[in-house]
Amino acid sequence: MNRVKLTLLFAVILSACSFTGEKKEIAKPNVLFISIDDLNDWIGAMNGNPQVITPNMDKLFEQGVLFTNAHCSQPVCTASRNSLLSGLHPTTSGWYGSTSAMRKSYDQVMGDHKMLPQYFKENGYRTMAVGKVFHSGVSDYKERTNDFWDEIAPTYKVPKDLKDRGDGYGGTHFYPFPKEGSQIVNHYGMDFRSGHSLCYGALDRDDMPEGKMFDELISEWAVDKLSEEHEKPFFMAVGFVRPHVPYTAPKEFFDLYDLDKIKIPEFPEDEMADIPLMGKSIAFGTIKTGDHYAVVNLSDSYWKEMVYGYLACVSFVDHELGKVLKALENSKYADNTIVVLWSDHGQHLGEKKHWRKQALWEESTKVPLYFKLPGNKSNGLKSNSAVSLLDIYPTLVELCNLPKATKLDGNSIVPLLEKPDADWNKPVLSSWYYKNHSVRSNDWHYIKYRDGSEELYNHRTDPGEHKNLAGNSEYVSVITELQKSLPETDALPAGTSEWKGDKLDNRIETWTINDSIPMWLR
């Protein structure tokens, strides 16, 4: 048994010699499984943005092992979360985006394999969930929700007057929108509705359903559950929604920042010059003029305002997280609970002239990943090794001494929890939809698009990924080595029998025929 397991089983009483000859059962640790939507490395402990204010995460990360080079399987909510929770990469499952297709293909893809919470439930845990754990909330599979969870929290109810501000934006849990609605729509009109979630705003209490945002209800529910008596070990999933768009939060979190002093990301003006057409098509976004064009032409200050809104939302969710962590600290479960914190993907704030996740650059794939193991001698340290969100499932199975789950694409990172600076060379595969791939090693980031074009970045010398080295013959051997981590086969998108291209390909075709690549992407 490894050292981490030995320290985790602090509550174990191996009564090997009671006069009855019976052995007492090993006490399993609880799991507090925390997700934060669209959180990139703009956290004090990760220094992605030196202006950010995140005291609760910074304090937490001093108490466990923080992985500073963790990456998602696919940088979009639905695919990333279903990949993490199933333990299967989209290139294995075909689950690239459509929740409907995932539901229809569930039996075919999963077989006898179980989603992570169901696996814990079937192995003696009481499973509970609140907020956004899957994409649609506590489940993306309504008929299977009871298989996953013993108890779930109420959903967020938004009245019509507040819902109208979002102009039909999907997902009630993302509301409220700004008081005056989306700045994009207000400025450009309804033809720009595809990008109207790129907005921000400080909210008063009367701008929120019954005076509270969903993340506040999420933290309250989790705090209450941590104060209850649980006869069985628990697996509690707490899924916070912010800093997902729209960038709205209670006014006091905007007051933490001075808009005049907000700094926007820095990058060279010609940064897109060495980006292949597929990368440019991804960066373009969804608005008909392109997302970046719409943001920078709305006003001279709107880019800064978007950063301001994102920072406020990060500080808001940090505050709500702090309530849950304090409740755990004050509970009877403080010394026998594993804390796992992760985000489903990152978020661009104008880097690579991009304003979404849904790309293969570092800002989209990189996420915070953190484990706190009571009694672990490595607590307080960081690991810079490349790891995947797919590694969470096998790691928790091992830490909680559950039977090994065989159908998993990730690796247990228990060796790195024991020794964060241990040798670890397992490059991480991320994909953006079908056959667009990223391979992130400890020092290199390689991207290969489905048309064969490539990008390569040296993170030892270029952490901002400003210089594409893929065309330089000096790095052929580096690329050859990283290509070994590309999938041998790519599952077709679930529900399809052949690949017919998508809007990225169609945009490139139009640009090529008409010589119409936007000037700001050249």
Short mmCIF file of C-alpha atoms in Angstrom, two decimals:
data_model
loop_
_atom_site.label_atom_id
_atom_site.label_comp_id
_atom_site.label_asym_id
_atom_site.label_seq_id
_atom_site.Cartn_x
_atom_site.Cartn_y
_atom_site.Cartn_z
CA MET A 1 0.00 0.00 0.00
CA ASN A 2 1.45 3.39 -0.96
CA ARG A 3 2.11 6.26 1.43
CA VAL A 4 -0.88 8.33 0.31
CA LYS A 5 -3.23 5.47 1.04
CA LEU A 6 -1.62 4.98 4.42
CA THR A 7 -2.14 8.62 5.34
CA LEU A 8 -5.66 8.66 3.99
CA LEU A 9 -6.75 5.76 6.10
CA PHE A 10 -6.20 7.74 9.28
CA ALA A 11 -9.57 6.60 10.60
CA VAL A 12 -8.86 2.96 10.03
CA ILE A 13 -8.91 0.64 13.00
CA LEU A 14 -7.58 -2.72 11.98
CA SER A 15 -8.88 -4.76 14.85
CA ALA A 16 -7.05 -7.85 13.82
CA CYS A 17 -7.02 -9.39 17.25
CA SER A 18 -10.38 -8.79 18.90
CA PHE A 19 -11.39 -11.78 20.95
CA THR A 20 -14.25 -12.45 18.51
CA GLY A 21 -11.72 -12.84 15.72
CA GLU A 22 -13.61 -10.29 13.57
CA LYS A 23 -11.95 -7.51 11.59
CA LYS A 24 -13.47 -4.07 11.51
CA GLU A 25 -14.24 -2.55 8.13
CA ILE A 26 -11.83 0.04 6.76
CA ALA A 27 -13.34 3.53 6.95
CA LYS A 28 -13.40 5.12 3.52
CA PRO A 29 -12.67 8.82 3.06
CA ASN A 30 -15.41 11.20 1.96
CA VAL A 31 -15.02 13.12 -1.31
CA LEU A 32 -15.90 16.80 -1.78
CA PHE A 33 -15.92 17.14 -5.57
CA ILE A 34 -15.91 20.83 -6.56
CA SER A 35 -16.19 22.16 -10.09
CA ILE A 36 -15.96 25.80 -11.18
CA ASP A 37 -17.27 26.58 -14.66
CA ASP A 38 -14.99 28.24 -17.26
CA LEU A 39 -12.22 28.99 -14.75
CA ASN A 40 -8.83 29.52 -16.37
CA ASP A 41 -5.55 30.13 -14.51
CA TRP A 42 -6.62 33.61 -13.34
CA ILE A 43 -6.12 32.56 -9.73
CA GLY A 44 -3.61 34.06 -7.35
CA ALA A 45 -1.87 30.74 -6.78
CA MET A 46 -1.48 30.15 -10.54
CA ASN A 47 -0.57 33.76 -11.41
CA GLY A 48 -2.49 33.75 -14.68
CA ASN A 49 -3.58 37.33 -13.93
CA PRO A 50 -1.73 39.27 -11.20
CA GLN A 51 -4.75 41.49 -10.57
CA VAL A 52 -7.16 38.73 -9.56
CA ILE A 53 -8.39 38.51 -5.94
CA THR A 54 -8.98 34.88 -4.86
CA PRO A 55 -8.12 34.54 -1.14
CA ASN A 56 -10.09 31.36 -0.55
CA MET A 57 -8.64 29.40 -3.45
CA ASP A 58 -5.16 30.66 -2.61
CA LYS A 59 -5.54 29.47 0.98
CA LEU A 60 -6.96 26.12 -0.14
CA PHE A 61 -4.16 25.53 -2.61
CA GLU A 62 -1.62 25.89 0.21
CA GLN A 63 -3.23 22.88 1.91
CA GLY A 64 -3.01 20.29 -0.86
CA VAL A 65 -1.36 19.56 -4.21
CA LEU A 66 -2.06 21.98 -7.06
CA PHE A 67 -1.48 20.83 -10.64
CA THR A 68 -0.42 23.85 -12.69
CA ASN A 69 -0.27 22.06 -16.04
CA ALA A 70 -3.65 20.28 -16.14
CA HIS A 71 -5.76 20.13 -19.31
CA CYS A 72 -9.26 19.15 -20.36
CA SER A 73 -10.22 16.52 -22.95
CA GLN A 74 -12.25 18.97 -24.99
CA PRO A 75 -12.69 22.68 -24.26
CA VAL A 76 -16.47 22.92 -24.18
CA CYS A 77 -18.78 22.24 -21.23
CA THR A 78 -20.80 19.23 -22.39
CA ALA A 79 -17.94 17.23 -23.86
CA SER A 80 -15.47 18.03 -21.10
CA ARG A 81 -17.79 17.15 -18.23
CA ASN A 82 -19.07 13.95 -19.81
CA SER A 83 -15.49 12.96 -20.57
CA LEU A 84 -14.33 13.57 -17.00
CA LEU A 85 -17.34 11.86 -15.43
CA SER A 86 -17.25 8.86 -17.76
CA GLY A 87 -13.47 8.63 -17.80
CA LEU A 88 -13.59 8.36 -21.59
CA HIS A 89 -11.95 10.70 -24.10
CA PRO A 90 -14.21 12.12 -26.86
CA THR A 91 -12.02 10.35 -29.42
CA THR A 92 -13.07 7.10 -27.73
CA SER A 93 -16.73 7.89 -27.10
CA GLY A 94 -17.61 10.17 -30.02
CA TRP A 95 -19.09 12.57 -27.48
CA TYR A 96 -17.81 15.83 -28.97
CA GLY A 97 -20.70 18.18 -28.35
CA SER A 98 -24.34 17.16 -28.73
CA THR A 99 -26.01 16.20 -25.46
CA SER A 100 -28.88 14.69 -27.44
CA ALA A 101 -26.46 12.40 -29.29
CA MET A 102 -24.85 11.45 -25.98
CA ARG A 103 -28.22 10.39 -24.58
CA LYS A 104 -29.07 8.32 -27.64
CA SER A 105 -25.68 6.57 -27.70
CA TYR A 106 -25.26 6.16 -23.93
CA ASP A 107 -25.79 2.39 -23.79
CA GLN A 108 -23.58 1.79 -26.81
CA VAL A 109 -20.73 3.93 -25.46
CA MET A 110 -20.90 3.07 -21.78
CA GLY A 111 -21.95 -0.58 -21.83
CA ASP A 112 -21.42 -1.89 -18.28
CA HIS A 113 -19.16 1.04 -17.43
CA LYS A 114 -20.46 3.61 -14.92
CA MET A 115 -20.31 7.36 -14.60
CA LEU A 116 -18.08 8.42 -11.69
CA PRO A 117 -20.87 9.21 -9.17
CA GLN A 118 -22.71 5.99 -9.99
CA TYR A 119 -19.49 4.05 -9.50
CA PHE A 120 -19.12 5.54 -6.04
CA LYS A 121 -22.79 4.98 -5.26
CA GLU A 122 -22.58 1.31 -6.20
CA ASN A 123 -19.48 0.94 -4.02
CA GLY A 124 -21.00 2.09 -0.75
CA TYR A 125 -21.04 5.89 -0.97
CA ARG A 126 -23.92 8.27 -0.44
CA THR A 127 -23.84 10.53 -3.50
CA MET A 128 -25.17 14.10 -3.46
CA ALA A 129 -25.09 16.88 -6.04
CA VAL A 130 -25.84 20.58 -6.37
CA GLY A 131 -25.37 23.05 -9.22
CA LYS A 132 -23.65 22.41 -12.53
CA VAL A 133 -21.90 19.04 -12.36
CA PHE A 134 -22.87 17.72 -15.77
CA HIS A 135 -23.59 20.36 -18.42
CA SER A 136 -27.33 20.58 -17.78
CA GLY A 137 -26.96 20.56 -13.99
CA VAL A 138 -26.76 17.48 -11.82
CA SER A 139 -27.41 15.22 -14.83
CA ASP A 140 -27.44 15.26 -18.61
CA TYR A 141 -29.50 12.05 -18.57
CA LYS A 142 -32.82 12.66 -16.87
CA GLU A 143 -33.82 9.01 -16.82
CA ARG A 144 -30.50 8.07 -15.17
CA THR A 145 -30.27 10.79 -12.54
CA ASN A 146 -31.36 8.44 -9.76
CA ASP A 147 -28.62 6.03 -10.80
CA PHE A 148 -26.05 8.74 -10.19
CA TRP A 149 -27.27 10.48 -7.06
CA ASP A 150 -28.98 9.63 -3.77
CA GLU A 151 -29.86 13.28 -3.27
CA ILE A 152 -29.94 16.36 -5.48
CA ALA A 153 -30.53 20.05 -4.78
CA PRO A 154 -33.33 22.17 -6.26
CA THR A 155 -32.67 23.94 -9.55
CA TYR A 156 -32.53 27.70 -10.08
CA LYS A 157 -35.84 29.41 -10.81
CA VAL A 158 -35.66 32.64 -12.82
CA PRO A 159 -38.83 34.74 -13.30
CA LYS A 160 -39.82 35.89 -16.78
CA ASP A 161 -38.85 39.54 -16.29
CA LEU A 162 -35.27 38.55 -15.46
CA LYS A 163 -35.23 35.84 -18.13
CA ASP A 164 -36.16 38.42 -20.78
CA ARG A 165 -32.83 40.18 -20.24
CA GLY A 166 -31.06 37.20 -21.76
CA ASP A 167 -32.97 37.30 -25.06
CA GLY A 168 -33.60 33.57 -24.90
CA TYR A 169 -30.09 32.49 -23.90
CA GLY A 170 -30.21 28.81 -22.94
CA GLY A 171 -29.50 27.49 -19.47
CA THR A 172 -31.40 29.07 -16.59
CA HIS A 173 -28.48 28.46 -14.23
CA PHE A 174 -26.39 31.07 -16.13
CA TYR A 175 -28.75 33.96 -15.35
CA PRO A 176 -29.17 36.84 -14.47
CA PHE A 177 -27.98 38.96 -17.38
CA PRO A 178 -27.00 42.64 -16.89
CA LYS A 179 -29.69 45.12 -15.86
CA GLU A 180 -29.89 46.67 -19.32
CA GLY A 181 -29.36 43.42 -21.19
CA SER A 182 -26.40 42.48 -23.38
CA GLN A 183 -24.11 45.31 -24.46
CA ILE A 184 -23.45 43.45 -27.73
CA VAL A 185 -27.13 43.36 -28.68
CA ASN A 186 -27.79 46.89 -27.40
CA HIS A 187 -24.99 48.25 -29.58
CA TYR A 188 -25.23 46.15 -32.73
CA GLY A 189 -28.81 44.87 -32.72
CA MET A 190 -30.41 41.43 -32.73
CA ASP A 191 -28.37 40.31 -35.75
CA PHE A 192 -25.52 39.93 -33.25
CA ARG A 193 -27.56 37.79 -30.87
CA SER A 194 -25.22 34.82 -31.35
CA GLY A 195 -22.68 36.66 -29.24
CA HIS A 196 -24.92 38.42 -26.77
CA SER A 197 -23.58 36.43 -23.80
CA LEU A 198 -20.28 38.32 -24.15
CA CYS A 199 -21.57 40.89 -21.69
CA TYR A 200 -21.01 41.96 -18.10
CA GLY A 201 -22.65 43.86 -15.28
CA ALA A 202 -22.75 44.47 -11.54
CA LEU A 203 -26.04 43.36 -10.00
CA ASP A 204 -28.10 44.63 -7.09
CA ARG A 205 -30.12 42.19 -5.06
CA ASP A 206 -33.35 43.07 -6.84
CA ASP A 207 -31.70 41.96 -10.10
CA MET A 208 -31.59 38.37 -8.80
CA PRO A 209 -34.37 35.84 -8.22
CA GLU A 210 -35.39 36.30 -4.57
CA GLY A 211 -32.22 38.33 -4.10
CA LYS A 212 -29.67 35.57 -4.71
CA MET A 213 -27.57 34.19 -7.53
CA PHE A 214 -27.46 30.47 -8.14
CA ASP A 215 -23.92 30.11 -6.81
CA GLU A 216 -25.11 31.50 -3.47
CA LEU A 217 -27.85 28.86 -3.30
CA ILE A 218 -25.30 26.22 -4.26
CA SER A 219 -22.96 27.13 -1.42
CA GLU A 220 -25.85 27.29 1.07
CA TRP A 221 -27.01 23.79 0.14
CA ALA A 222 -23.50 22.36 0.41
CA VAL A 223 -22.94 24.06 3.79
CA ASP A 224 -26.17 22.54 5.10
CA LYS A 225 -25.21 19.06 3.92
CA LEU A 226 -21.80 19.28 5.58
CA SER A 227 -23.53 19.99 8.87
CA GLU A 228 -25.69 16.86 8.66
CA GLU A 229 -25.00 13.40 10.02
CA HIS A 230 -24.01 10.93 7.30
CA GLU A 231 -23.98 7.26 8.18
CA LYS A 232 -22.13 6.30 5.01
CA PRO A 233 -19.08 7.92 3.42
CA PHE A 234 -20.24 10.62 1.02
CA PHE A 235 -19.37 11.79 -2.46
CA MET A 236 -20.65 15.36 -2.65
CA ALA A 237 -20.46 17.19 -5.99
CA VAL A 238 -20.67 20.98 -5.80
CA GLY A 239 -20.81 22.62 -9.22
CA PHE A 240 -20.38 26.40 -9.25
CA VAL A 241 -21.55 28.30 -12.35
CA ARG A 242 -19.47 31.48 -12.46
CA PRO A 243 -17.27 32.71 -14.07
CA HIS A 244 -19.27 31.37 -17.04
CA VAL A 245 -20.83 34.12 -19.19
CA PRO A 246 -22.64 36.42 -18.76
CA TYR A 247 -20.08 38.11 -16.51
CA THR A 248 -22.57 39.23 -13.89
CA ALA A 249 -22.09 39.12 -10.13
CA PRO A 250 -23.20 41.04 -7.04
CA LYS A 251 -21.99 44.62 -7.12
CA GLU A 252 -19.62 44.22 -4.17
CA PHE A 253 -17.35 41.96 -6.25
CA PHE A 254 -17.01 44.54 -8.98
CA ASP A 255 -16.15 47.03 -6.24
CA LEU A 256 -13.03 44.97 -5.49
CA TYR A 257 -11.51 46.22 -8.75
CA ASP A 258 -10.77 49.61 -10.27
CA LEU A 259 -11.90 49.52 -13.91
CA ASP A 260 -9.40 52.23 -14.85
CA LYS A 261 -6.53 50.01 -13.68
CA ILE A 262 -7.66 46.80 -15.35
CA LYS A 263 -5.09 45.43 -17.79
CA ILE A 264 -5.98 43.48 -20.90
CA PRO A 265 -3.92 40.50 -22.09
CA GLU A 266 -0.79 41.43 -24.01
CA PHE A 267 0.20 39.83 -27.31
CA PRO A 268 1.94 40.90 -30.53
CA GLU A 269 -0.30 42.52 -33.13
CA ASP A 270 0.83 40.02 -35.79
CA GLU A 271 0.19 37.02 -33.55
CA MET A 272 -2.31 35.46 -35.97
CA ALA A 273 0.08 35.66 -38.93
CA ASP A 274 1.55 32.20 -38.29
CA ILE A 275 -1.74 30.54 -37.29
CA PRO A 276 -3.19 28.06 -39.84
CA LEU A 277 -6.58 28.66 -41.41
CA MET A 278 -8.30 26.16 -39.12
CA GLY A 279 -6.97 28.03 -36.10
CA LYS A 280 -8.17 31.33 -37.56
CA SER A 281 -11.61 29.81 -38.21
CA ILE A 282 -11.81 28.67 -34.59
CA ALA A 283 -10.71 32.09 -33.30
CA PHE A 284 -13.38 33.83 -35.39
CA GLY A 285 -16.13 32.74 -32.98
CA THR A 286 -19.88 32.96 -33.62
CA ILE A 287 -20.74 36.61 -34.27
CA LYS A 288 -21.10 37.40 -37.97
CA THR A 289 -18.28 39.96 -37.91
CA GLY A 290 -16.17 37.75 -35.65
CA ASP A 291 -16.22 37.94 -31.85
CA HIS A 292 -13.01 39.94 -31.44
CA TYR A 293 -14.02 42.48 -34.06
CA ALA A 294 -17.34 43.01 -32.28
CA VAL A 295 -15.71 43.42 -28.87
CA VAL A 296 -12.99 45.88 -29.85
CA ASN A 297 -15.30 47.97 -32.05
CA LEU A 298 -18.09 48.27 -29.51
CA SER A 299 -16.05 50.88 -27.65
CA ASP A 300 -12.46 51.74 -26.81
CA SER A 301 -12.97 50.31 -23.32
CA TYR A 302 -15.13 47.22 -23.87
CA TRP A 303 -12.22 44.76 -23.93
CA LYS A 304 -11.13 46.11 -20.56
CA GLU A 305 -14.71 45.94 -19.30
CA MET A 306 -14.99 42.26 -20.25
CA VAL A 307 -11.81 41.49 -18.31
CA TYR A 308 -13.25 43.50 -15.40
CA GLY A 309 -16.43 41.41 -15.49
CA TYR A 310 -14.55 38.12 -15.60
CA LEU A 311 -12.35 39.10 -12.65
CA ALA A 312 -15.41 40.11 -10.61
CA CYS A 313 -17.05 36.75 -11.34
CA VAL A 314 -13.91 34.85 -10.33
CA SER A 315 -13.80 36.73 -7.01
CA PHE A 316 -17.51 36.07 -6.49
CA VAL A 317 -17.21 32.33 -6.97
CA ASP A 318 -14.10 32.33 -4.77
CA HIS A 319 -16.21 33.92 -2.02
CA GLU A 320 -18.92 31.24 -2.33
CA LEU A 321 -16.31 28.49 -2.40
CA GLY A 322 -14.91 29.90 0.84
CA LYS A 323 -18.24 29.30 2.58
CA VAL A 324 -18.17 25.62 1.66
CA LEU A 325 -14.53 25.20 2.68
CA LYS A 326 -15.22 26.88 6.03
CA ALA A 327 -18.16 24.57 6.63
CA LEU A 328 -15.98 21.54 5.91
CA GLU A 329 -13.28 22.89 8.21
CA ASN A 330 -15.82 23.26 11.04
CA SER A 331 -17.48 19.90 10.45
CA LYS A 332 -16.81 16.47 11.85
CA TYR A 333 -15.66 15.48 8.36
CA ALA A 334 -12.69 17.85 8.16
CA ASP A 335 -10.10 15.16 8.81
CA ASN A 336 -11.47 12.41 6.59
CA THR A 337 -12.49 14.19 3.40
CA ILE A 338 -10.64 14.38 0.10
CA VAL A 339 -11.19 17.74 -1.61
CA VAL A 340 -10.97 17.79 -5.40
CA LEU A 341 -11.30 21.06 -7.30
CA TRP A 342 -11.36 21.37 -11.08
CA SER A 343 -12.67 23.45 -13.95
CA ASP A 344 -14.12 21.97 -17.13
CA HIS A 345 -11.93 24.12 -19.43
CA GLY A 346 -10.34 27.54 -19.62
CA GLN A 347 -11.54 30.79 -21.18
CA HIS A 348 -10.02 33.26 -23.60
CA LEU A 349 -10.26 36.98 -22.83
CA GLY A 350 -8.90 38.20 -26.16
CA GLU A 351 -5.73 36.08 -26.35
CA LYS A 352 -5.28 34.84 -29.92
CA LYS A 353 -8.09 37.34 -30.68
CA HIS A 354 -10.49 34.74 -29.31
CA TRP A 355 -13.34 35.16 -26.80
CA ARG A 356 -14.54 31.66 -26.07
CA LYS A 357 -13.22 28.38 -24.84
CA GLN A 358 -13.64 26.03 -27.84
CA ALA A 359 -10.06 26.24 -29.08
CA LEU A 360 -6.85 24.25 -28.64
CA TRP A 361 -4.58 26.98 -27.32
CA GLU A 362 -3.43 27.02 -23.71
CA GLU A 363 -6.07 29.50 -22.55
CA SER A 364 -8.82 27.06 -23.56
CA THR A 365 -7.39 23.70 -22.51
CA LYS A 366 -5.57 24.62 -19.31
CA VAL A 367 -7.49 24.30 -16.03
CA PRO A 368 -6.82 24.33 -12.32
CA LEU A 369 -6.77 20.84 -10.81
CA TYR A 370 -6.27 20.32 -7.10
CA PHE A 371 -6.36 17.51 -4.54
CA LYS A 372 -6.32 17.90 -0.79
CA LEU A 373 -5.60 14.64 0.99
CA PRO A 374 -5.71 14.77 4.79
CA GLY A 375 -2.31 13.90 6.21
CA ASN A 376 -0.49 13.86 2.87
CA LYS A 377 3.11 14.96 3.40
CA SER A 378 3.13 16.71 0.01
CA ASN A 379 0.31 19.09 0.87
CA GLY A 380 1.26 22.66 0.03
CA LEU A 381 3.31 21.69 -3.03
CA LYS A 382 2.68 22.11 -6.75
CA SER A 383 3.20 19.77 -9.67
CA ASN A 384 4.15 21.17 -13.07
CA SER A 385 3.72 17.85 -14.89
CA ALA A 386 1.15 17.66 -17.65
CA VAL A 387 -1.96 15.86 -16.40
CA SER A 388 -5.51 15.42 -17.68
CA LEU A 389 -8.97 15.84 -16.18
CA LEU A 390 -9.39 12.22 -17.28
CA ASP A 391 -6.97 11.34 -14.48
CA ILE A 392 -9.49 12.32 -11.78
CA TYR A 393 -11.63 9.19 -12.09
CA PRO A 394 -8.84 6.59 -11.70
CA THR A 395 -7.13 8.68 -9.01
CA LEU A 396 -10.23 8.84 -6.81
CA VAL A 397 -10.91 5.14 -7.31
CA GLU A 398 -7.42 4.35 -6.05
CA LEU A 399 -7.46 6.84 -3.17
CA CYS A 400 -10.81 5.52 -1.92
CA ASN A 401 -9.76 1.89 -2.29
CA LEU A 402 -12.57 1.03 -4.68
CA PRO A 403 -12.37 -1.85 -7.14
CA LYS A 404 -10.38 -0.87 -10.19
CA ALA A 405 -12.49 0.49 -13.06
CA THR A 406 -11.03 -0.96 -16.23
CA LYS A 407 -12.64 1.13 -19.01
CA LEU A 408 -10.82 4.40 -18.34
CA ASP A 409 -8.64 6.52 -20.62
CA GLY A 410 -6.86 8.44 -17.85
CA ASN A 411 -4.06 7.60 -15.43
CA SER A 412 -4.04 7.60 -11.66
CA ILE A 413 -1.86 10.51 -10.54
CA VAL A 414 -1.38 9.13 -7.04
CA PRO A 415 2.41 9.02 -7.66
CA LEU A 416 2.35 12.81 -8.19
CA LEU A 417 0.24 13.33 -5.08
CA GLU A 418 2.92 11.46 -3.16
CA LYS A 419 5.79 13.25 -4.86
CA PRO A 420 4.75 16.24 -7.02
CA ASP A 421 8.18 16.54 -8.65
CA ALA A 422 8.35 12.87 -9.62
CA ASP A 423 9.29 12.02 -13.20
CA TRP A 424 6.06 11.98 -15.19
CA ASN A 425 5.92 11.93 -18.95
CA LYS A 426 2.35 11.31 -20.06
CA PRO A 427 1.38 13.99 -22.61
CA VAL A 428 -2.25 15.09 -22.51
CA LEU A 429 -4.52 14.81 -25.53
CA SER A 430 -7.17 17.50 -25.97
CA SER A 431 -9.48 17.74 -28.96
CA TRP A 432 -11.68 20.40 -30.45
CA TYR A 433 -14.44 18.52 -32.15
CA TYR A 434 -13.52 15.91 -34.74
CA LYS A 435 -9.83 15.34 -35.58
CA ASN A 436 -8.50 18.66 -34.32
CA HIS A 437 -6.01 17.71 -31.64
CA SER A 438 -3.67 19.21 -29.06
CA VAL A 439 -0.87 17.36 -27.30
CA ARG A 440 0.52 19.04 -24.20
CA SER A 441 3.68 17.64 -22.63
CA ASN A 442 5.61 19.06 -19.71
CA ASP A 443 7.41 21.59 -21.94
CA TRP A 444 5.79 21.52 -25.37
CA HIS A 445 2.39 22.16 -26.89
CA TYR A 446 1.64 20.65 -30.30
CA ILE A 447 -1.58 21.22 -32.28
CA LYS A 448 -2.55 19.27 -35.39
CA TYR A 449 -5.72 20.25 -37.21
CA ARG A 450 -7.75 17.87 -39.34
CA ASP A 451 -6.49 19.49 -42.55
CA GLY A 452 -2.92 18.54 -41.55
CA SER A 453 -1.79 22.04 -40.52
CA GLU A 454 0.18 22.38 -37.30
CA GLU A 455 1.29 24.61 -34.45
CA LEU A 456 4.11 24.05 -31.97
CA TYR A 457 5.02 26.09 -28.90
CA ASN A 458 7.96 25.83 -26.53
CA HIS A 459 6.62 26.60 -23.07
CA ARG A 460 10.08 26.94 -21.60
CA THR A 461 10.70 30.04 -23.69
CA ASP A 462 7.24 31.07 -24.93
CA PRO A 463 4.56 30.43 -22.27
CA GLY A 464 2.22 32.86 -24.02
CA GLU A 465 2.33 30.79 -27.23
CA HIS A 466 3.19 33.73 -29.45
CA LYS A 467 5.60 32.02 -31.86
CA ASN A 468 4.51 29.00 -33.87
CA LEU A 469 7.56 26.77 -34.41
CA ALA A 470 5.85 24.07 -36.47
CA GLY A 471 7.39 25.17 -39.76
CA ASN A 472 10.94 25.12 -38.38
CA SER A 473 12.89 22.01 -39.39
CA GLU A 474 14.85 22.23 -36.15
CA TYR A 475 11.82 20.86 -34.31
CA VAL A 476 10.91 17.88 -36.51
CA SER A 477 12.02 15.41 -33.85
CA VAL A 478 9.98 17.19 -31.18
CA ILE A 479 6.85 16.99 -33.33
CA THR A 480 7.51 13.35 -34.18
CA GLU A 481 7.69 12.49 -30.50
CA LEU A 482 4.51 14.42 -29.63
CA GLN A 483 2.63 12.82 -32.52
CA LYS A 484 2.94 9.50 -30.71
CA SER A 485 0.23 10.77 -28.36
CA LEU A 486 -2.27 11.42 -31.14
CA PRO A 487 -5.10 8.87 -31.28
CA GLU A 488 -4.70 5.92 -33.63
CA THR A 489 -8.40 6.21 -34.47
CA ASP A 490 -10.94 8.97 -33.91
CA ALA A 491 -14.50 7.98 -33.09
CA LEU A 492 -16.96 9.69 -35.38
CA PRO A 493 -19.32 12.13 -33.64
CA ALA A 494 -21.99 10.07 -31.88
CA GLY A 495 -25.01 9.52 -34.07
CA THR A 496 -23.13 9.88 -37.38
CA SER A 497 -21.82 7.32 -39.84
CA GLU A 498 -19.48 9.58 -41.80
CA TRP A 499 -17.76 12.94 -41.46
CA LYS A 500 -19.23 15.63 -43.70
CA GLY A 501 -17.41 18.67 -42.36
CA ASP A 502 -18.71 21.46 -40.16
CA LYS A 503 -18.95 25.25 -39.95
CA LEU A 504 -15.17 25.55 -39.46
CA ASP A 505 -14.56 23.84 -42.80
CA ASN A 506 -17.32 25.84 -44.47
CA ARG A 507 -15.85 29.12 -43.24
CA ILE A 508 -12.40 28.21 -44.53
CA GLU A 509 -13.87 27.27 -47.92
CA THR A 510 -15.63 30.63 -48.16
CA TRP A 511 -12.50 32.53 -47.13
CA THR A 512 -10.40 30.64 -49.68
CA ILE A 513 -12.79 31.06 -52.59
CA ASN A 514 -13.40 34.74 -51.93
CA ASP A 515 -9.98 35.64 -50.53
CA SER A 516 -11.93 37.04 -47.58
CA ILE A 517 -10.01 36.22 -44.42
CA PRO A 518 -10.77 39.14 -42.08
CA MET A 519 -7.84 41.55 -41.87
CA TRP A 520 -7.72 41.26 -38.08
CA LEU A 521 -7.04 37.51 -38.41
CA ARG A 522 -4.29 37.80 -41.04
#
